[in-house]
CSV table of C-alpha atoms in Angstrom, one decimal:
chain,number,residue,atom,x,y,z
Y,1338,UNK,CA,-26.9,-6.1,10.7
Y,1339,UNK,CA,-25.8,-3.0,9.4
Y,1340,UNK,CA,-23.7,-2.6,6.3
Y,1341,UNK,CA,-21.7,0.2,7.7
Y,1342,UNK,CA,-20.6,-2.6,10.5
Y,1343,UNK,CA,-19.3,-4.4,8.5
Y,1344,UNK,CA,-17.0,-2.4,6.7
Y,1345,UNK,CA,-16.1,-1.0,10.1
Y,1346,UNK,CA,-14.7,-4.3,11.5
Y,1347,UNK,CA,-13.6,-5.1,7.6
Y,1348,UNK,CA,-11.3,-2.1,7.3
Y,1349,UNK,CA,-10.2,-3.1,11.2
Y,1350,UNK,CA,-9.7,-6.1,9.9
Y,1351,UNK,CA,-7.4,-4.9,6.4
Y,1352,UNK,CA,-5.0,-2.9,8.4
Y,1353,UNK,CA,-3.9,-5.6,10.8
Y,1354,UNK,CA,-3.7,-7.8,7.6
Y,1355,UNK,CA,-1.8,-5.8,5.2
Y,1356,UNK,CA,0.5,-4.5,8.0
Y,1357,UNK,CA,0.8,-7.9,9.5
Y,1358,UNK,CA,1.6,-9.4,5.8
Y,1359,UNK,CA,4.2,-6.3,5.6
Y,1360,UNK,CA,5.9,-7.0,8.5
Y,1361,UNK,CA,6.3,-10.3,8.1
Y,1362,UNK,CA,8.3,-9.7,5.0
Y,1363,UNK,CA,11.2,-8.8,7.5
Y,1364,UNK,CA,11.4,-12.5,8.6
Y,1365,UNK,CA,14.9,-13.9,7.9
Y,1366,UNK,CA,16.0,-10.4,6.8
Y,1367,UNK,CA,16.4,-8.3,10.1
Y,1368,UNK,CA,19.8,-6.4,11.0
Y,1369,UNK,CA,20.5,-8.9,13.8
Y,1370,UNK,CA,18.8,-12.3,14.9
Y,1371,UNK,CA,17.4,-10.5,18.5
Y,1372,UNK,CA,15.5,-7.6,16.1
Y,1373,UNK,CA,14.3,-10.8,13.4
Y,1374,UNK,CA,12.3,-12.7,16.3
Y,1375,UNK,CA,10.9,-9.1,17.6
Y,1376,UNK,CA,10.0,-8.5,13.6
Y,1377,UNK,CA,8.1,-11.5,13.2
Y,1378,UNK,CA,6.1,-11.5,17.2
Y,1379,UNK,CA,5.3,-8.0,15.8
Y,1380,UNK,CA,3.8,-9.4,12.6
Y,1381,UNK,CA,2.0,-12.7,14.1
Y,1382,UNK,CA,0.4,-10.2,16.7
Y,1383,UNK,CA,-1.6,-8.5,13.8
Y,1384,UNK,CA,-2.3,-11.4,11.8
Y,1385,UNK,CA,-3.9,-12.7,14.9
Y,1386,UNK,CA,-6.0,-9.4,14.9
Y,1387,UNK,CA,-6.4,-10.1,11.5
Y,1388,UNK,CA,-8.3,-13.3,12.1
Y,1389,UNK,CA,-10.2,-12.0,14.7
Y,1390,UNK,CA,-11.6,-9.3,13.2
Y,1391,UNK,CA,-12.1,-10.9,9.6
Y,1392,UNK,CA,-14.2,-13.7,10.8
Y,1393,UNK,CA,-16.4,-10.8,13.3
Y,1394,UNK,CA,-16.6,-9.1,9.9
Y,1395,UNK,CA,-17.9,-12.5,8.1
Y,1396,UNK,CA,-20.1,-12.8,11.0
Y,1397,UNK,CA,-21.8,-9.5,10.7
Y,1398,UNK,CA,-21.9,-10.0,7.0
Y,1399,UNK,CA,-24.2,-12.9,7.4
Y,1400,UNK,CA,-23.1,-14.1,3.7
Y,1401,UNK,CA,-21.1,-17.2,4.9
Y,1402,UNK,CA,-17.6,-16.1,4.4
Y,1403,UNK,CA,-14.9,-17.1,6.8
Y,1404,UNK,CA,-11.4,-15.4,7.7
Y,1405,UNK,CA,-9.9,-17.0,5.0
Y,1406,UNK,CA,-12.6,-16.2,2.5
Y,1407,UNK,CA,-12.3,-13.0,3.2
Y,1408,UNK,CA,-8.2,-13.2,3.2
Y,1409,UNK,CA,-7.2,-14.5,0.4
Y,1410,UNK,CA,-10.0,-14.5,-2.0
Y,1411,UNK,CA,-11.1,-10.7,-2.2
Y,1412,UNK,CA,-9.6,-8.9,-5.0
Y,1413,UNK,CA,-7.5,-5.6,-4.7
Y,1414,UNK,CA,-10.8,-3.5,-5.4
Y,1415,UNK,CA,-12.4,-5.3,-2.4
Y,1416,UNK,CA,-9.6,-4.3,0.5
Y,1417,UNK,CA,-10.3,-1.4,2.3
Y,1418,UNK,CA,-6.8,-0.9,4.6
Y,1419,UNK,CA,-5.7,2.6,4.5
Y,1420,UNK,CA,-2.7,3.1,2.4
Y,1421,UNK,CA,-0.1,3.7,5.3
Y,1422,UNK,CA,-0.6,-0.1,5.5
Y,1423,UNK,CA,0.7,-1.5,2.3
Y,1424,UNK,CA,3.4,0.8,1.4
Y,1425,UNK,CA,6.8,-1.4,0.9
Y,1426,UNK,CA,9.0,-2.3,4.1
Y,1427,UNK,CA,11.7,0.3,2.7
Y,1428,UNK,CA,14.8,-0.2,5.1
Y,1429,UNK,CA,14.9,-0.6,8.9
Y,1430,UNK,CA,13.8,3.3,9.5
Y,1431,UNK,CA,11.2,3.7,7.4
Y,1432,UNK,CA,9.7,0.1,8.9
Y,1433,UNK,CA,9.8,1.6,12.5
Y,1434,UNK,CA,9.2,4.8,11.7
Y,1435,UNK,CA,5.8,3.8,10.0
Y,1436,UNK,CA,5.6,0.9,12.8
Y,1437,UNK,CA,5.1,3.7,15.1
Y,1438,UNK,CA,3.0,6.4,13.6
Y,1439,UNK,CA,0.4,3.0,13.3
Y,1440,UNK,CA,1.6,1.4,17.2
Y,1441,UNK,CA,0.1,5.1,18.5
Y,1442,UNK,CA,-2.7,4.9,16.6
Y,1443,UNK,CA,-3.7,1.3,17.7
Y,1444,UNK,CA,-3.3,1.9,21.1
Y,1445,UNK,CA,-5.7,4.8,21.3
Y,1446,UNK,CA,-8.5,2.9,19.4
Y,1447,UNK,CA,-8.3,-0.4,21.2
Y,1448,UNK,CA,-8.0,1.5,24.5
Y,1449,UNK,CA,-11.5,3.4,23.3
Y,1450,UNK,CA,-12.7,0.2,21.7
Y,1451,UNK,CA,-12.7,-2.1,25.0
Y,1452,UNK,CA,-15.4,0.3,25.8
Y,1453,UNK,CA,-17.4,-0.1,22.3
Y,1454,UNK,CA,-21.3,-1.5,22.5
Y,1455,UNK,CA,-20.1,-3.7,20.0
Y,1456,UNK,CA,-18.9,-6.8,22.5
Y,1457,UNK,CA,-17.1,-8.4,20.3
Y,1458,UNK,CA,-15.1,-5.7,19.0
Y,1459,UNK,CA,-14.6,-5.0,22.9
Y,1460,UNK,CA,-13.5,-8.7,23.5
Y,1461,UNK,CA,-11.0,-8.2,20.5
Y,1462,UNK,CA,-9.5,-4.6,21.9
Y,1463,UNK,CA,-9.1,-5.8,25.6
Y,1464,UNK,CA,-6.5,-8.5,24.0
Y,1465,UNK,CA,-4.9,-5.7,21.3
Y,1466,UNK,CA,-4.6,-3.0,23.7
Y,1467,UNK,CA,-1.8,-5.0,25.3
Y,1468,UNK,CA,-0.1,-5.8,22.8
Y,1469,UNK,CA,-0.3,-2.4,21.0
Y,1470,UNK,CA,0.7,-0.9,23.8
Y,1471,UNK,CA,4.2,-3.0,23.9
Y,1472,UNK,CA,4.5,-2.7,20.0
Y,1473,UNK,CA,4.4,1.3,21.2
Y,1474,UNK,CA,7.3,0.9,23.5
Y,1475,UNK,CA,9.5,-0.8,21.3
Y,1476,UNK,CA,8.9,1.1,18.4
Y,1477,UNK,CA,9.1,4.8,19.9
Y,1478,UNK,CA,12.2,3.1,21.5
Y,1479,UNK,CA,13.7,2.6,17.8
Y,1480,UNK,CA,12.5,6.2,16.5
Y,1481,UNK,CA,14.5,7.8,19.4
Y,1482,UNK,CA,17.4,5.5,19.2
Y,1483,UNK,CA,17.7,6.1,15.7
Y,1484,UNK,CA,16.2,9.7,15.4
Y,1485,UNK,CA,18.6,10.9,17.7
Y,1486,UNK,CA,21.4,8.7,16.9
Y,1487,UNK,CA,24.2,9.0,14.0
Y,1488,UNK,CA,24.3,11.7,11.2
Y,1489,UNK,CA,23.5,8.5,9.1
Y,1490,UNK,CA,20.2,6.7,11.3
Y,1491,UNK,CA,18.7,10.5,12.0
Y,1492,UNK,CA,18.6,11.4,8.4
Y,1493,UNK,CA,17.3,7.6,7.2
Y,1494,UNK,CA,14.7,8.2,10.2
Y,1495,UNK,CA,13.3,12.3,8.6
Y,1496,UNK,CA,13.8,11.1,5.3
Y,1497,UNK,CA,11.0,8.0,6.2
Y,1498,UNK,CA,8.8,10.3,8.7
Y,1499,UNK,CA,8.5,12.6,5.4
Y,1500,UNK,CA,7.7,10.3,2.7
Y,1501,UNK,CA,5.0,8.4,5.4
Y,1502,UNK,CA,3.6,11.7,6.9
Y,1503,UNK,CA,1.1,12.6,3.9
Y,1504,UNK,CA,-0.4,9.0,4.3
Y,1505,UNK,CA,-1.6,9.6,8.0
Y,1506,UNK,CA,-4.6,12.1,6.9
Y,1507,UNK,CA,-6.5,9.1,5.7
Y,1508,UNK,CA,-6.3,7.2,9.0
Y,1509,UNK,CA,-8.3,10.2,10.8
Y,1510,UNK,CA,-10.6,11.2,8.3
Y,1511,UNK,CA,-14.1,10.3,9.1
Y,1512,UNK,CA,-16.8,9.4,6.5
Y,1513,UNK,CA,-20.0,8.6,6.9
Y,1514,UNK,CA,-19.4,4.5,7.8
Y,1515,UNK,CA,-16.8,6.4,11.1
Y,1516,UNK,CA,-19.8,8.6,11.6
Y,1517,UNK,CA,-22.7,5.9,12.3
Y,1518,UNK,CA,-20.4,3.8,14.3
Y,1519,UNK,CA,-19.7,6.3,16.4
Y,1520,UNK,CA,-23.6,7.5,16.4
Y,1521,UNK,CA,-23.8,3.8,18.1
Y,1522,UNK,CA,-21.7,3.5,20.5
Y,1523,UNK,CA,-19.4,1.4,18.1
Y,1524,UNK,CA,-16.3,3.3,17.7
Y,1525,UNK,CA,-14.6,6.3,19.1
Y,1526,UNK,CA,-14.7,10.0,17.2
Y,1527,UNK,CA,-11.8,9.9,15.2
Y,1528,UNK,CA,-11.2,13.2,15.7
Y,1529,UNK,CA,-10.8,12.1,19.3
Y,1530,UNK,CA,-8.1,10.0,18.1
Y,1531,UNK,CA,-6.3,12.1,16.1
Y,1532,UNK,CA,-5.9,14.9,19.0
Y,1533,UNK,CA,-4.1,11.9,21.2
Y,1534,UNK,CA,-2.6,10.7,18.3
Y,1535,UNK,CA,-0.9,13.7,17.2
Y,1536,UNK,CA,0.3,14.7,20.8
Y,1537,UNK,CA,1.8,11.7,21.3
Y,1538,UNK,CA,4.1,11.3,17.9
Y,1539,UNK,CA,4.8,15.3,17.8
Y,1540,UNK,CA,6.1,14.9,21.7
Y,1541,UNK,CA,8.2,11.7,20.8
Y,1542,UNK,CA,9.7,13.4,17.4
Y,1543,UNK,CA,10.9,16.4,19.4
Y,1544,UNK,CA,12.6,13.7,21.7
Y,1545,UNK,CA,13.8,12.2,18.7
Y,1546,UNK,CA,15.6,15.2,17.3
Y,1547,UNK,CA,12.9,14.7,14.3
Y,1548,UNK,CA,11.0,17.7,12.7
Y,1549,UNK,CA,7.1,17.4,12.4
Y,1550,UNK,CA,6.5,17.6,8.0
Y,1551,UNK,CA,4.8,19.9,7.0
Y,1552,UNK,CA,0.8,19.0,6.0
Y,1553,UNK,CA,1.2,19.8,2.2
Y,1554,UNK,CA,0.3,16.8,0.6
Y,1555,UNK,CA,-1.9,14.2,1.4
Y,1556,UNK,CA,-2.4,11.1,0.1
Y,1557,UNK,CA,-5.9,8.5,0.2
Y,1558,UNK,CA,-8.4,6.1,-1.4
Y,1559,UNK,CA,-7.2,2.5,0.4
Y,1560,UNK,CA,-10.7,2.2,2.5
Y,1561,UNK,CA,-12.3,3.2,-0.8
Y,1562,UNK,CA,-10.4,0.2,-2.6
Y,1563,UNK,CA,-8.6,2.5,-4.7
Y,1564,UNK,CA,-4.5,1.2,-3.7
Y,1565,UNK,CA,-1.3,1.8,-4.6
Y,1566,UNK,CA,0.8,0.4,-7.3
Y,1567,UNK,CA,2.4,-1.9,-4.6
Y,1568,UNK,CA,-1.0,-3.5,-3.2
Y,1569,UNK,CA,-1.1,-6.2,-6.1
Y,1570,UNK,CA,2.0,-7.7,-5.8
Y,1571,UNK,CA,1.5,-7.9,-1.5
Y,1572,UNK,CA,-1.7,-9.9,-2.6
Y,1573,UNK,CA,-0.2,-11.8,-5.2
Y,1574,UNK,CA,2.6,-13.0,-2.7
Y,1575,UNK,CA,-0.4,-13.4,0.1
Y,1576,UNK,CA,-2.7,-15.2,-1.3
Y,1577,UNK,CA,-1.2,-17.7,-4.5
Y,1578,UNK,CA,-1.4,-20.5,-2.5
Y,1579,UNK,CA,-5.2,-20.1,-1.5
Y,1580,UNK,CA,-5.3,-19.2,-5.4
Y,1581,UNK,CA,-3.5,-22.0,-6.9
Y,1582,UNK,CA,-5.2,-24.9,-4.6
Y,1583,UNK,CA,-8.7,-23.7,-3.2
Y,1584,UNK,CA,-9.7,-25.2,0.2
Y,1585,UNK,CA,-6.1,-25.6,1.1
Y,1586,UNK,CA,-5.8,-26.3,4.8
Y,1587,UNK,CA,-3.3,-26.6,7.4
F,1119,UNK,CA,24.4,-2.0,12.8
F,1120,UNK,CA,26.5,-5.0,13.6
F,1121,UNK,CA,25.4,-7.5,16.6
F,1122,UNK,CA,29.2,-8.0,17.2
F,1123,UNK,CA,30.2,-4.7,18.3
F,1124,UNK,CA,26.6,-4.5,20.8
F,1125,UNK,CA,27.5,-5.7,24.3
F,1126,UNK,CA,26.1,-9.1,25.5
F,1127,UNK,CA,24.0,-9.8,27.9
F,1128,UNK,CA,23.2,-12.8,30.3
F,1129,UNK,CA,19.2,-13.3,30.7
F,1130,UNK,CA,17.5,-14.7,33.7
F,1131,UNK,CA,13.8,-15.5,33.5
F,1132,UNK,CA,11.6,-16.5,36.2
F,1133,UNK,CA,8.6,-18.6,35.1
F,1134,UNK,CA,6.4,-19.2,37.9
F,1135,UNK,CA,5.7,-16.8,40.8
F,1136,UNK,CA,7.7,-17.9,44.0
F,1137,UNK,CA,10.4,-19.5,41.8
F,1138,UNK,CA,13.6,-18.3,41.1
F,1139,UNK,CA,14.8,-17.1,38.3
F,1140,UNK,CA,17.1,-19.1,35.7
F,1141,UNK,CA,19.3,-18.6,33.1
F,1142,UNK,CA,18.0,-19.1,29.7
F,1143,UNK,CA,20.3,-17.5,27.3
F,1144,UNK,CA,22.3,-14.3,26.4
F,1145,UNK,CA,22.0,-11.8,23.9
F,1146,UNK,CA,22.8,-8.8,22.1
F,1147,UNK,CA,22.0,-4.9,22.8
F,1148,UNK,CA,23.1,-1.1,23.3
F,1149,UNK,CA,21.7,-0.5,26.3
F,1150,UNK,CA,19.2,-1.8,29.3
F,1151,UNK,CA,16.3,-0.9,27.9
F,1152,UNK,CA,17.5,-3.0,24.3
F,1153,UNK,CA,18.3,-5.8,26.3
F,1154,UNK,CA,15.0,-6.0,28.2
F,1155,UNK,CA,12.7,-6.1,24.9
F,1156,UNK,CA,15.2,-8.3,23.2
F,1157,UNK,CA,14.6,-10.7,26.1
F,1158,UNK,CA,11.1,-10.2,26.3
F,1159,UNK,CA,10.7,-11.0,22.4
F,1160,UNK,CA,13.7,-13.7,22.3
F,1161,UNK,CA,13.1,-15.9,25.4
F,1162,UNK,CA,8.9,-15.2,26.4
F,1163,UNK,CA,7.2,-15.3,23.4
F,1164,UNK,CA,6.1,-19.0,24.3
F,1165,UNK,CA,4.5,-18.1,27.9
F,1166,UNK,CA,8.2,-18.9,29.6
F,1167,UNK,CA,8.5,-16.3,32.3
F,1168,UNK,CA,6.5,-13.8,34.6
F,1169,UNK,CA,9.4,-11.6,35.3
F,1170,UNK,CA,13.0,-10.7,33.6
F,1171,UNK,CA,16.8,-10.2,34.2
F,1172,UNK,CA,19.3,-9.0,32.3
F,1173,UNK,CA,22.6,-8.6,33.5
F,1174,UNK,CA,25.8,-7.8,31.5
F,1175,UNK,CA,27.3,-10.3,30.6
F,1176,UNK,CA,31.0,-8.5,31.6
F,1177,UNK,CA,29.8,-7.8,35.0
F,1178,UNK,CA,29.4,-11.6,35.9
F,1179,UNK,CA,32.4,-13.0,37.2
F,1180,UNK,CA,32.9,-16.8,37.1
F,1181,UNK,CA,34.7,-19.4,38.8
F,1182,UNK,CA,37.7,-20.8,36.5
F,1183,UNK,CA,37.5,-24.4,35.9
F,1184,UNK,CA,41.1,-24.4,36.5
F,1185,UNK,CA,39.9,-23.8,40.1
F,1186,UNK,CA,37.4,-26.4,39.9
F,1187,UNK,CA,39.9,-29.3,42.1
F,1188,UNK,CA,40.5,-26.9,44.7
F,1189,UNK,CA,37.3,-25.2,44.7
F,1190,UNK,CA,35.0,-28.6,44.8
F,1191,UNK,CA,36.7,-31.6,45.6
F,1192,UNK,CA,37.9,-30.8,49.0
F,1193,UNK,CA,33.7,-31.2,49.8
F,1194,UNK,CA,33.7,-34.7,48.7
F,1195,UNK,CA,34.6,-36.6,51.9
F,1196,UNK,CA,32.8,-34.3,53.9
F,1197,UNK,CA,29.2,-36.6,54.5
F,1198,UNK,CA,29.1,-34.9,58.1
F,1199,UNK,CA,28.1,-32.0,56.3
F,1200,UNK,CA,24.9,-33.1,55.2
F,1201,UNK,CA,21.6,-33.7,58.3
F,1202,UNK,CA,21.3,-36.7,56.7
F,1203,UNK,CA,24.9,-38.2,58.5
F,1204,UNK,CA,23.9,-37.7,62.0
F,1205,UNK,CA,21.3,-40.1,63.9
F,1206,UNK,CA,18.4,-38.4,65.5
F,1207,UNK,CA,17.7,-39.8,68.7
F,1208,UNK,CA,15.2,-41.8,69.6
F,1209,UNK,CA,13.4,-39.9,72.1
F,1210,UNK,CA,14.1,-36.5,70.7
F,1211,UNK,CA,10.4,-35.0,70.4
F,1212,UNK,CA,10.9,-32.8,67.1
C-alpha cells in the first residue's frame, strides 16, 4: 500500500483528533447546560472519526499500529492536522466561528468521499456526512445568531473570523500526497473543495453581517509536522495517561 | 448570555414510528430553531426519538390542581362509563 495513503487517511485522521480533543475542552465549561451537551456530542462525533480513520490508517500502514498507537504515542513532529485544528478554544465565538469554517469543509469532502475507490474511506464518509452536515446547521446557526446579533457578539464573532481566516489556506492547498489520491480515485480535487467551500462561508458571512478578511497572510506547516506553540501542551493533556501507564485499557 | 432570561420550552419526542409523542423534558432557547437543536442534542443523543416537538412552555395551559376534586372525582362512581360494565348478550353475533 502506498505511502501517500497513508498519510491521506493519517492527516484525515489528525484533524478529527485534534479538533475533537479541542472541543472537548468545552465540557463542563459551556455558557449554558443545553449548549455544554451540544459541545461535547460535537466532540465525541470527531473522536469517533478519529478512531475510524486512525486504525484505516494503521491498516494501510501495515506496521502493526492501532488507533491508540497512533493517538497517544506519536510525538508532535509526527501529527499532520492542519493548524486550524489545534489552535486554543478562545471564547464561545471564536469556537463556532472556527467550528464552522471546518463543519463546511467536512461536509464537502465526506459528501465527495462516499464516492472514493477507497471503500473504506467511503464506509467512513457515508457515516460523517450526516453528522457533518448537522454540525453545519448548528454552527452556521451560531455565526448568524451571533454575527448579526449585539454590537458586543458581532464584533467577538469578526474579531475570531480574522484571526482564523489566514489558517484556512492550508486546508485547500494540494501537495503532491492530495495530488496522487486524487490521481486514484481516492480523494476529491481540493481545488474542487475550495470553490464549494468558499461559496458557502462567503454567502453565510454576508447573512451574518460579517466581512470576508482580506487574504494577506497565511499561515501553514501542521500536515508537515511543523505546529504551533499550542500543539504540545494539547498532546501533553491528550495523551499523559497512555504516557504515564502504557497498555492502559478501559 | 444567561439561560434565565431565554424562554423555556416543553419537548415532546416520539420514539417509535406510529407512537405518540411524549414529554421528556423542557429547556432553554431564543427561538424555534434553538430549541429544536437543543432538543435534538439534549434528549436524542441516546437513539430516544424519530421525530421532535417543541412547544413554549407559556403557550401550554394546564389544569390547576386546585381544580383537580371538581375536575376528576365526579368520574369515580361512574363504572357505566366504561364497556366493561355492560353484559353482552349471549346470542349477540359480534
Amino acid at each position: 500500500m502506498s505511502n501517500a495513503h497513508f498519510s491521506y487517511v493519517l492527516r484525515l485522521g489528525d484533524n478529527a483528533l485534534i479538533i475533537g480533543q479541542r472541543l472537548s475542552e468545552w465540557c463542563g465549561h459551556s455558557p449554558f447546560l443545553e449548549e455544554d451537551i451540544a459541545m461535547a456530542n460535537t466532540a465525541l462525533d470527531h473522536v469517533g472519526r478519529a478512531r475510524m480513520l486512525l486504525t484505516h490508517a494503521g491498516d494501510l500502514e501495515g506496521a502493526g499500529r492501532d488507533e491508540d498507537q497512533l493517538a497517544y504515542l506519536r510525538d508532535e513532529r509526527e501529527f499532520c492536522n492542519v493548524l486550524l485544528c489545534e489552535l486554543p478554544i478562545g471564547d464561545f465565538a471564536f469556537t463556532l466561528m472556527r467550528q464552522y469554517l471546518l463543519d463546511v469543509y467536512h461536509l464537502h469532502l465526506f459528501e465527495a468521499l462516499c464516492r472514493s475507490q477507497d471503500e473504506v474511506l467511503a464506509g467512513i464518509a457515508a457515516k460523517a456526512v450526516k453528522e457533518s452536515s448537522y454540525h453545519c446547521r448548528r454552527s452556521a446557526e451560531w455565526v448568524c445568531r451571533l454575527g448579526d446579533g449585539t454590537d458586543e457578539s458581532h464584533r467577538r464573532m469578526q474579531s475570531a473570523l480574522d484571526e482564523l481566516w489566514g489558517y484556512t489556506d492550508e486546508i485547500f492547498a494540494a501537495d503532491a500526497v492530495d495530488e496522487a489520491m486524487r490521481a486514484q480515485g481516492i480523494a476529491p480535487p481540493l481545488a474542487e473543495l475550495e470553490r464549494l467551500w468558499r461559496a458557502d462561508v462567503e454567502a453565510l458571512l454576508a447573512r451574518a453581517t460579517l466581512s470576508v478578511p482580506d487574504d494577506n497572510w497565511r499561515a501553514s506547516g501542521g500536515r508537515e509536522g511543523i505546529h504551533t506553540e499550542h500543539m504540545g501542551v494539547l498532546l501533553a493533556e491528550m495523551q499523559v495517561l497512555q504516557r504515564s501507564h502504557p497498555g492502559l485499557a478501559w | 448570555m444567561s439561560a434565565r432570561r431565554l424562554p423555556l420550552w416543553e419537548v415532546f419526542i416520539r420514539s417509535r414510528r406510529g407512537l405518540d409523542h411524549k414529554h421528556v423534558g423542557s429547556l432553554h432557547a431564543a427561538d424555534p430553531e434553538q430549541a429544536m437543536q437543543a432538543a435534538r442534542d439534549t434528549y436524542t443523543r441516546r437513539q430516544e426519538g424519530v421525530s421532535i416537538w417543541i412547544v413554549r412552555a407559556e403557550d401550554i395551559h394546564a389544569s390547576q390542581s386546585d381544580d383537580a376534586q371538581a375536575f376528576f372525582d365526579p368520574a369515580e362512581d361512574k363504572v357505566y362509563r366504561h364497556p366493561t360494565f355492560y353484559d353482552v348478550p349471549e346470542d349477540l353475533k359480534l
